[in-house]
Coordinates of C-alpha atoms and ligand atoms in Angstrom, one line a residue:
M27 CA 116.4 125.4 125.3
S28 CA 115.6 127.1 122.3
A29 CA 114.9 123.8 120.5
I30 CA 112.3 123.1 123.3
S31 CA 110.5 126.6 122.8
D32 CA 110.5 126.2 119.1
M33 CA 108.9 122.8 119.6
Y34 CA 106.4 124.2 122.2
R35 CA 105.5 127.1 119.5
D36 CA 105.0 124.3 116.6
M37 CA 102.6 122.7 119.1
G38 CA 100.6 126.1 119.2
I39 CA 101.8 127.1 122.8
R40 CA 102.3 131.2 122.9
P41 CA 105.4 132.1 124.6
S42 CA 103.7 133.7 127.6
V43 CA 102.0 130.5 128.4
L44 CA 105.5 128.5 128.1
N45 CA 107.0 131.2 130.4
L46 CA 104.3 130.9 133.0
G47 CA 104.9 127.2 132.9
K48 CA 108.9 127.5 133.2
Q49 CA 108.4 130.0 136.1
M50 CA 106.1 127.5 138.0
E51 CA 108.2 124.2 137.2
D52 CA 111.5 126.2 138.9
R53 CA 109.7 126.5 142.0
L54 CA 108.7 122.7 142.1
S55 CA 112.1 120.7 142.3
L56 CA 111.8 120.0 146.3
R57 CA 108.1 118.7 145.5
F58 CA 109.2 116.8 142.4
K59 CA 112.0 115.4 144.4
E60 CA 109.9 114.0 147.1
I61 CA 107.1 112.2 144.6
D62 CA 110.4 110.3 143.1
E63 CA 111.4 109.0 146.1
T64 CA 108.0 107.7 146.8
A65 CA 108.1 106.2 143.1
E66 CA 111.6 104.7 144.2
Y67 CA 110.0 103.0 147.2
N68 CA 107.1 101.6 145.4
Q69 CA 109.2 100.6 142.4
M70 CA 111.1 98.3 144.9
K71 CA 107.8 97.2 146.8
V72 CA 106.5 96.1 143.1
V73 CA 109.8 94.2 142.0
Y74 CA 110.2 92.6 145.5
A75 CA 106.8 91.1 144.9
M76 CA 107.4 89.9 141.5
Q77 CA 110.8 88.4 142.7
K78 CA 109.4 86.6 145.6
N79 CA 106.4 84.9 143.6
R80 CA 108.9 83.7 140.9
V81 CA 107.2 85.8 138.1
S82 CA 108.4 84.0 134.8
E83 CA 108.0 84.0 131.1
A84 CA 105.6 81.5 131.5
C85 CA 103.3 83.7 133.4
F86 CA 102.9 85.7 130.2
H87 CA 101.3 82.7 128.2
Y88 CA 98.0 82.8 126.6
A89 CA 95.0 80.6 128.8
S90 CA 91.7 80.3 127.0
G91 CA 88.4 78.4 127.9
Y92 CA 87.8 77.7 131.6
G93 CA 91.2 78.7 132.8
Y94 CA 92.0 76.0 135.1
D95 CA 95.5 76.6 136.8
D96 CA 96.1 79.5 134.9
L97 CA 99.6 80.4 136.0
G98 CA 99.7 84.1 135.1
R99 CA 96.6 84.9 136.5
D100 CA 97.2 83.0 139.9
T101 CA 100.6 84.1 140.3
L102 CA 99.5 87.8 139.4
E103 CA 97.3 87.6 142.2
K104 CA 99.9 86.7 144.8
V105 CA 101.7 89.3 143.8
Y106 CA 99.3 91.8 144.1
A107 CA 98.4 90.5 147.8
D108 CA 101.9 91.2 148.5
V109 CA 102.1 94.8 147.0
F110 CA 99.3 95.6 149.0
H111 CA 100.3 93.2 152.1
T112 CA 97.0 91.3 152.2
E113 CA 96.2 87.8 152.4
S114 CA 94.9 87.6 148.9
A115 CA 93.6 89.5 145.9
L116 CA 91.5 88.9 142.8
V117 CA 92.8 90.6 139.7
R118 CA 91.0 89.8 136.2
P119 CA 90.2 91.1 133.1
Q120 CA 86.6 90.0 133.8
I121 CA 86.0 92.6 136.0
T122 CA 85.3 95.2 133.5
C123 CA 86.1 98.6 135.4
G124 CA 86.4 100.3 139.0
T125 CA 82.7 100.5 139.5
H126 CA 82.3 96.8 138.8
A127 CA 85.0 95.8 141.3
L128 CA 83.3 98.0 143.9
A129 CA 80.1 96.4 143.1
L130 CA 81.3 93.2 143.2
A131 CA 83.0 93.4 146.5
L132 CA 80.0 94.9 148.3
S133 CA 77.5 92.4 146.4
A134 CA 79.9 89.5 147.4
N135 CA 80.1 90.3 151.0
L136 CA 76.5 91.9 151.8
R137 CA 73.5 89.6 152.5
P138 CA 69.7 90.6 152.8
G139 CA 69.0 92.8 156.0
D140 CA 72.6 93.8 156.1
E141 CA 73.6 97.7 156.2
L142 CA 76.5 99.2 154.4
L143 CA 77.4 102.3 156.1
S144 CA 79.7 105.1 154.0
V145 CA 81.6 107.0 156.7
A146 CA 83.2 109.4 154.0
G147 CA 79.7 111.0 152.8
K148 CA 78.4 110.6 149.3
P149 CA 80.1 108.0 147.3
Y150 CA 81.4 108.3 143.9
D151 CA 78.5 109.3 141.3
T152 CA 78.5 105.3 139.6
L153 CA 78.2 104.1 143.3
E154 CA 74.9 105.6 143.9
E155 CA 73.4 103.2 141.2
V156 CA 75.1 100.4 142.6
I157 CA 73.9 101.1 146.1
G158 CA 70.5 102.1 144.9
I159 CA 70.8 105.8 146.5
R160 CA 69.4 106.3 142.8
P161 CA 67.1 103.7 142.3
S162 CA 68.6 101.4 139.7
K163 CA 67.7 98.1 138.1
G164 CA 69.9 95.3 140.0
S165 CA 71.1 97.7 142.7
L166 CA 71.9 96.7 146.6
A167 CA 68.7 98.0 147.6
E168 CA 66.5 95.5 145.2
Y169 CA 68.3 92.9 147.3
G170 CA 67.3 94.2 150.4
I171 CA 70.5 95.8 151.6
A172 CA 70.3 99.1 153.5
Y173 CA 72.3 101.9 153.2
S174 CA 73.3 104.8 155.4
Q175 CA 75.9 107.8 155.2
V176 CA 77.6 110.0 157.6
D177 CA 78.9 113.3 155.8
L178 CA 82.0 114.4 156.3
L179 CA 82.4 117.9 158.3
E180 CA 82.6 121.5 156.9
D181 CA 86.3 121.0 156.9
G182 CA 86.2 117.4 154.8
S183 CA 87.4 115.6 157.9
F184 CA 85.5 112.4 159.3
D185 CA 82.5 113.0 161.6
F186 CA 83.5 110.6 164.5
E187 CA 80.7 111.6 166.9
T188 CA 78.0 110.8 164.1
I189 CA 79.9 107.7 163.2
E190 CA 79.4 106.8 166.5
K191 CA 75.8 106.8 166.3
A192 CA 75.6 105.3 162.8
V193 CA 77.4 101.9 163.6
T194 CA 74.7 99.6 164.7
E195 CA 73.7 96.0 164.9
K196 CA 73.0 95.9 161.3
T197 CA 76.1 97.6 160.1
K198 CA 78.2 94.8 158.3
L199 CA 80.3 96.9 155.9
V200 CA 81.9 100.2 156.0
T201 CA 83.2 101.9 153.3
I202 CA 85.3 104.8 152.9
Q203 CA 86.4 106.5 149.6
R204 CA 90.2 107.7 149.4
S205 CA 89.8 110.0 146.6
K206 CA 87.7 112.9 146.3
G207 CA 86.1 111.7 143.2
Y208 CA 83.5 114.6 141.6
Q209 CA 83.6 116.5 144.8
T210 CA 85.8 119.2 146.0
R211 CA 86.5 117.8 149.6
P212 CA 90.3 116.9 150.1
S213 CA 91.3 113.5 149.6
F214 CA 91.9 111.3 152.6
S215 CA 95.5 110.5 153.3
V216 CA 96.3 106.9 154.1
A217 CA 96.7 107.8 158.0
Q218 CA 93.4 109.6 158.1
I219 CA 91.7 106.4 156.6
G220 CA 93.5 104.3 159.3
E221 CA 92.3 106.5 162.0
A222 CA 88.7 106.1 160.5
I223 CA 89.1 102.1 160.3
A224 CA 90.5 102.1 163.8
F225 CA 87.8 104.2 165.6
V226 CA 84.8 101.8 163.6
K227 CA 86.7 98.6 164.6
K228 CA 86.6 99.7 168.1
L229 CA 82.9 100.4 168.1
K230 CA 82.4 97.1 166.2
P231 CA 85.5 94.9 165.9
D232 CA 83.7 92.5 163.2
V233 CA 82.7 95.2 160.8
I234 CA 84.2 94.6 157.4
C235 CA 86.4 98.0 156.1
M236 CA 86.4 98.3 152.4
V237 CA 88.5 101.2 150.8
D238 CA 87.7 102.5 147.3
N239 CA 91.3 103.1 146.4
C240 CA 90.7 104.3 142.8
Y241 CA 93.3 106.7 141.9
G242 CA 95.3 106.5 145.3
E243 CA 97.5 103.4 144.4
F244 CA 101.2 104.4 144.8
V245 CA 100.9 108.0 145.8
E246 CA 102.1 107.2 149.1
T247 CA 104.4 104.5 150.4
I248 CA 101.6 102.7 152.4
E249 CA 98.2 101.8 151.3
P250 CA 95.1 101.3 153.2
S251 CA 95.6 97.7 153.4
D252 CA 98.5 98.5 155.4
V253 CA 96.4 100.5 158.1
G254 CA 93.3 97.9 159.1
A255 CA 91.5 98.1 155.7
D256 CA 89.8 94.3 154.9
M257 CA 89.3 95.1 151.6
V258 CA 91.2 97.8 149.0
V259 CA 89.5 98.0 145.6
G260 CA 90.6 99.8 142.3
S261 CA 90.7 99.8 138.5
L262 CA 93.4 98.7 136.2
I263 CA 92.9 101.4 133.6
K264 CA 94.0 103.7 136.6
N265 CA 97.3 104.1 138.6
P266 CA 97.9 100.2 139.1
G267 CA 97.8 99.1 135.4
G268 CA 100.6 101.7 134.6
G269 CA 98.8 102.6 131.3
L270 CA 99.2 99.4 129.9
A271 CA 96.5 97.3 131.3
P272 CA 93.7 97.0 128.6
I273 CA 90.9 96.4 131.1
G274 CA 90.5 95.0 134.5
G275 CA 90.1 95.6 138.3
Y276 CA 91.4 94.3 141.4
I277 CA 90.0 93.5 145.1
A278 CA 93.1 92.9 147.5
G279 CA 92.0 92.0 151.1
R280 CA 91.2 89.3 153.7
E281 CA 91.0 85.6 152.2
D282 CA 87.4 85.0 153.3
L283 CA 86.1 88.1 151.7
I284 CA 88.1 87.7 148.3
E285 CA 86.9 84.2 148.2
N286 CA 83.4 85.4 148.5
C287 CA 84.5 87.9 145.7
G288 CA 85.4 85.0 143.5
Y289 CA 82.2 83.1 143.8
R290 CA 80.5 86.3 142.9
L291 CA 82.5 87.0 140.0
T292 CA 82.2 83.5 138.3
S293 CA 79.7 81.1 140.1
P294 CA 78.9 79.6 143.4
G295 CA 81.2 76.3 143.3
L296 CA 83.6 77.7 140.6
G297 CA 85.0 80.5 142.3
R298 CA 88.3 81.7 141.5
E299 CA 89.2 78.3 139.4
V300 CA 87.8 79.6 136.4
G301 CA 88.5 82.9 134.5
A302 CA 90.9 82.6 131.7
S303 CA 93.4 85.4 131.3
L304 CA 93.0 85.3 127.5
G305 CA 96.5 87.1 126.7
V306 CA 96.2 90.2 128.9
M307 CA 98.9 88.9 131.7
Q308 CA 101.8 90.6 130.2
A309 CA 100.5 94.1 130.0
F310 CA 99.2 93.5 133.7
Y311 CA 102.7 92.4 134.9
Q312 CA 104.2 95.1 133.1
G313 CA 101.7 97.9 133.6
L314 CA 102.3 97.2 137.4
F315 CA 105.7 97.3 137.1
L316 CA 105.8 100.5 135.6
A317 CA 102.5 102.1 137.9
P318 CA 105.1 103.6 140.5
T319 CA 106.6 106.1 138.1
V320 CA 103.5 106.6 135.8
T321 CA 101.8 107.6 139.0
A322 CA 104.6 109.7 139.8
S323 CA 104.4 111.5 136.4
A324 CA 100.7 112.0 136.8
L325 CA 101.3 113.4 140.5
K326 CA 104.0 116.0 139.1
G327 CA 101.2 117.1 136.4
A328 CA 98.9 117.6 139.3
V329 CA 100.9 119.6 141.4
F330 CA 102.0 121.6 138.1
A331 CA 98.6 122.4 137.5
A332 CA 97.7 123.6 140.9
N333 CA 100.3 125.9 140.9
I334 CA 99.8 127.5 137.5
Y335 CA 96.0 127.8 138.0
E336 CA 96.2 129.0 141.9
H337 CA 98.5 131.6 140.5
L338 CA 95.8 132.9 138.0
G339 CA 93.4 132.9 140.8
Y340 CA 91.3 129.9 140.5
P341 CA 90.5 127.8 143.7
V342 CA 92.1 124.4 143.6
V343 CA 91.9 121.4 145.5
P344 CA 94.3 120.4 146.4
N345 CA 96.2 123.7 146.6
S346 CA 99.6 124.3 145.4
T347 CA 101.5 123.2 148.5
E348 CA 99.5 120.4 150.0
S349 CA 100.5 117.0 150.5
R350 CA 99.0 114.8 147.7
H351 CA 96.7 111.6 148.4
D352 CA 95.4 110.8 144.9
I353 CA 96.4 112.1 141.3
I354 CA 93.3 114.0 140.9
Q355 CA 93.3 117.9 140.6
A356 CA 90.3 120.0 141.1
V357 CA 90.2 123.4 139.6
E358 CA 87.2 125.4 139.7
L359 CA 86.9 127.4 136.7
G360 CA 83.5 129.0 137.6
T361 CA 81.9 128.7 134.3
P362 CA 81.0 126.2 131.6
E363 CA 82.8 127.9 129.3
G364 CA 86.0 127.4 131.4
V365 CA 85.7 123.8 131.9
I366 CA 84.8 123.1 128.2
A367 CA 88.2 125.3 127.1
F368 CA 90.1 123.5 129.6
C369 CA 89.0 120.0 128.1
R370 CA 89.5 121.1 124.7
G371 CA 93.1 121.9 125.5
I372 CA 93.6 118.6 127.1
Q373 CA 92.3 116.8 124.2
A374 CA 94.5 118.8 121.8
A375 CA 97.6 117.6 123.8
A376 CA 96.6 114.0 123.2
P377 CA 98.7 111.4 121.4
V378 CA 95.4 109.9 120.1
D379 CA 92.3 111.5 118.6
S380 CA 94.1 114.9 119.1
Y381 CA 91.6 116.6 116.4
V382 CA 88.3 115.7 117.9
T383 CA 86.3 118.6 119.8
P384 CA 84.9 116.9 122.9
E385 CA 81.3 118.0 124.0
P386 CA 79.1 117.7 126.9
W387 CA 77.0 114.7 127.1
A388 CA 74.5 112.8 129.2
M389 CA 77.1 109.9 130.2
P390 CA 75.3 106.8 131.8
G391 CA 75.9 106.8 135.4
Y392 CA 76.3 110.4 136.4
D393 CA 73.3 113.1 137.1
S394 CA 74.3 116.0 134.7
D395 CA 76.0 116.5 131.3
V396 CA 79.8 115.6 131.4
I397 CA 82.6 116.7 129.4
M398 CA 85.5 114.3 129.0
A399 CA 88.8 115.0 127.2
A400 CA 90.6 111.6 126.7
G401 CA 92.8 110.9 123.6
A402 CA 94.0 107.8 125.0
F403 CA 95.3 104.3 123.9
V404 CA 92.9 102.6 125.9
Q405 CA 89.5 103.9 125.8
G406 CA 88.5 105.8 128.9
S407 CA 91.8 105.1 130.6
S408 CA 92.1 108.0 133.3
I409 CA 96.1 107.0 134.3
E410 CA 96.6 108.5 130.8
L411 CA 96.1 112.2 130.3
S412 CA 92.5 113.0 130.8
A413 CA 90.0 115.4 132.2
D414 CA 86.6 115.8 132.7
G415 CA 84.0 118.1 134.4
P416 CA 80.3 117.8 135.2
I417 CA 78.4 120.8 133.5
K418 CA 76.9 122.0 137.1
P419 CA 78.2 124.5 139.6
P420 CA 80.7 125.1 141.1
Y421 CA 82.0 124.2 137.2
A422 CA 85.2 122.3 138.4
V423 CA 87.1 120.5 136.2
Y424 CA 89.0 117.1 137.1
F425 CA 92.3 116.8 135.6
Q426 CA 94.3 113.5 135.9
G427 CA 96.6 111.3 134.5
G428 CA 99.9 111.4 132.2
L429 CA 101.9 108.4 131.5
T430 CA 105.0 110.6 131.5
W431 CA 105.9 114.2 133.1
P432 CA 106.4 115.8 129.8
H433 CA 103.3 114.8 128.4
A434 CA 101.3 115.9 131.5
K435 CA 103.1 119.2 131.3
L436 CA 102.2 119.6 127.8
G437 CA 98.4 118.9 128.6
I438 CA 98.6 121.6 131.1
L439 CA 100.3 124.1 129.0
M440 CA 97.8 123.3 126.3
S441 CA 94.8 123.8 128.6
L442 CA 95.8 127.2 129.4
E443 CA 96.5 128.2 125.9
Y444 CA 92.9 127.2 125.0
M445 CA 92.0 129.1 128.1
A446 CA 93.7 132.1 126.6
R447 CA 92.7 131.6 123.1
N448 CA 89.0 131.7 124.3
G449 CA 89.7 135.1 126.2
I450 CA 89.1 133.4 129.7
V451 CA 92.3 134.1 131.1
T452 CA 94.7 137.0 129.7
L453 CA 98.5 136.5 129.7
Ligands
PLP25 C1 86.9 106.1 138.9 C2 86.7 105.7 140.0 C3 85.6 104.8 140.3 C4 85.1 104.1 139.2 O1 85.7 103.4 138.6 P1 85.3 103.2 137.0 O2 86.6 102.6 136.4 O3 85.3 104.6 136.4 O4 84.0 102.5 136.9 C5 85.0 104.7 141.6 N1 85.4 105.3 142.5 C6 86.1 106.4 142.5 C7 87.0 107.2 143.6 C8 87.0 106.4 141.3 O5 88.0 107.6 140.9

């Protein structure tokens, strides 16, 4: 034990920070056990899908050029379809990020004159430009696709009364964002998403229900596709890439919808037949294999952070005892200085680029300055220990990731150390 304390001291963590961490961790053994049980279930779900699809060493071979009959790619897509219990999946390094995967799923399945409806309020910031809520070149709005939105109720739940009025003849696709993103609303459980989908489908059975699943994968034992979602969409540099995928996105869902995504991603006529996997397949498979336990590590970090910062009097979403539906922890620090100190602490705990000092900047796709802490092996990967905060009220920081629990813990202790060093908290 004293060897560990010495190590923390060498890392720059003061004893009062370490003691508070220990006190909080001691209270969390039951929560951690639940998280481990979910990981155990999901680990088997992934292995089962790999065995069923006869994943072999040949799946890791390098494929270049057009990529016809790329065994690794085609098999991985079957594995993803089985993990999400869907008819089909598109999982590609050519899908560059989560925003791209979502833009692809939308643009592939909407046509001029159709309407897209968000029943979960304002979508993730980068989606505003995809949809054209903020005018943008190439947006869905430019292609004559209308958008409407039903805001969540005060308590963060679905506004079923207004949804009933908003679903019309023109509504072609309904989108639901599982995770809070840069908001302080609660994230949805898969069960809640299932209720919203059932409600919408009762009003209009042929409407396509899409879920932005970013940050939600493997947090529960079921996914939105288990409760009626026609498409689930996410990024491989978040949960399902397990920290190893160097790029990529996935869309899992109904065969006809995924087929459309294939034609939109490459070209009409070519579809999913082309798109070489360029040597990333081993990382995709191995990352998916690790994803359940990596997600569990990140979840433990989120629960730990909630307990520490709530104890210190900061509003936290989710709070210290709530059940978890994604890996994001929001902490309302109330001042720009708090957000900056927190993020600098996270950066200082990183294995990569720990010596750099993050500064707020005008990131493309966001409507205010954002500070980001990311000392990651994969640039921008937010399944790795990371934090970001838009510099605007309520000055909340969004903390996520941690490929291992000890590293997530170090990050949170270091954030607190930086808060203490800057006189923002007194310990
Ligand atoms: C991260 C995220 C996205 C966008 O993914 P990028 O990979 O950053 O483009 C979309 N929606 C939600 C909820 C996210 O968390």
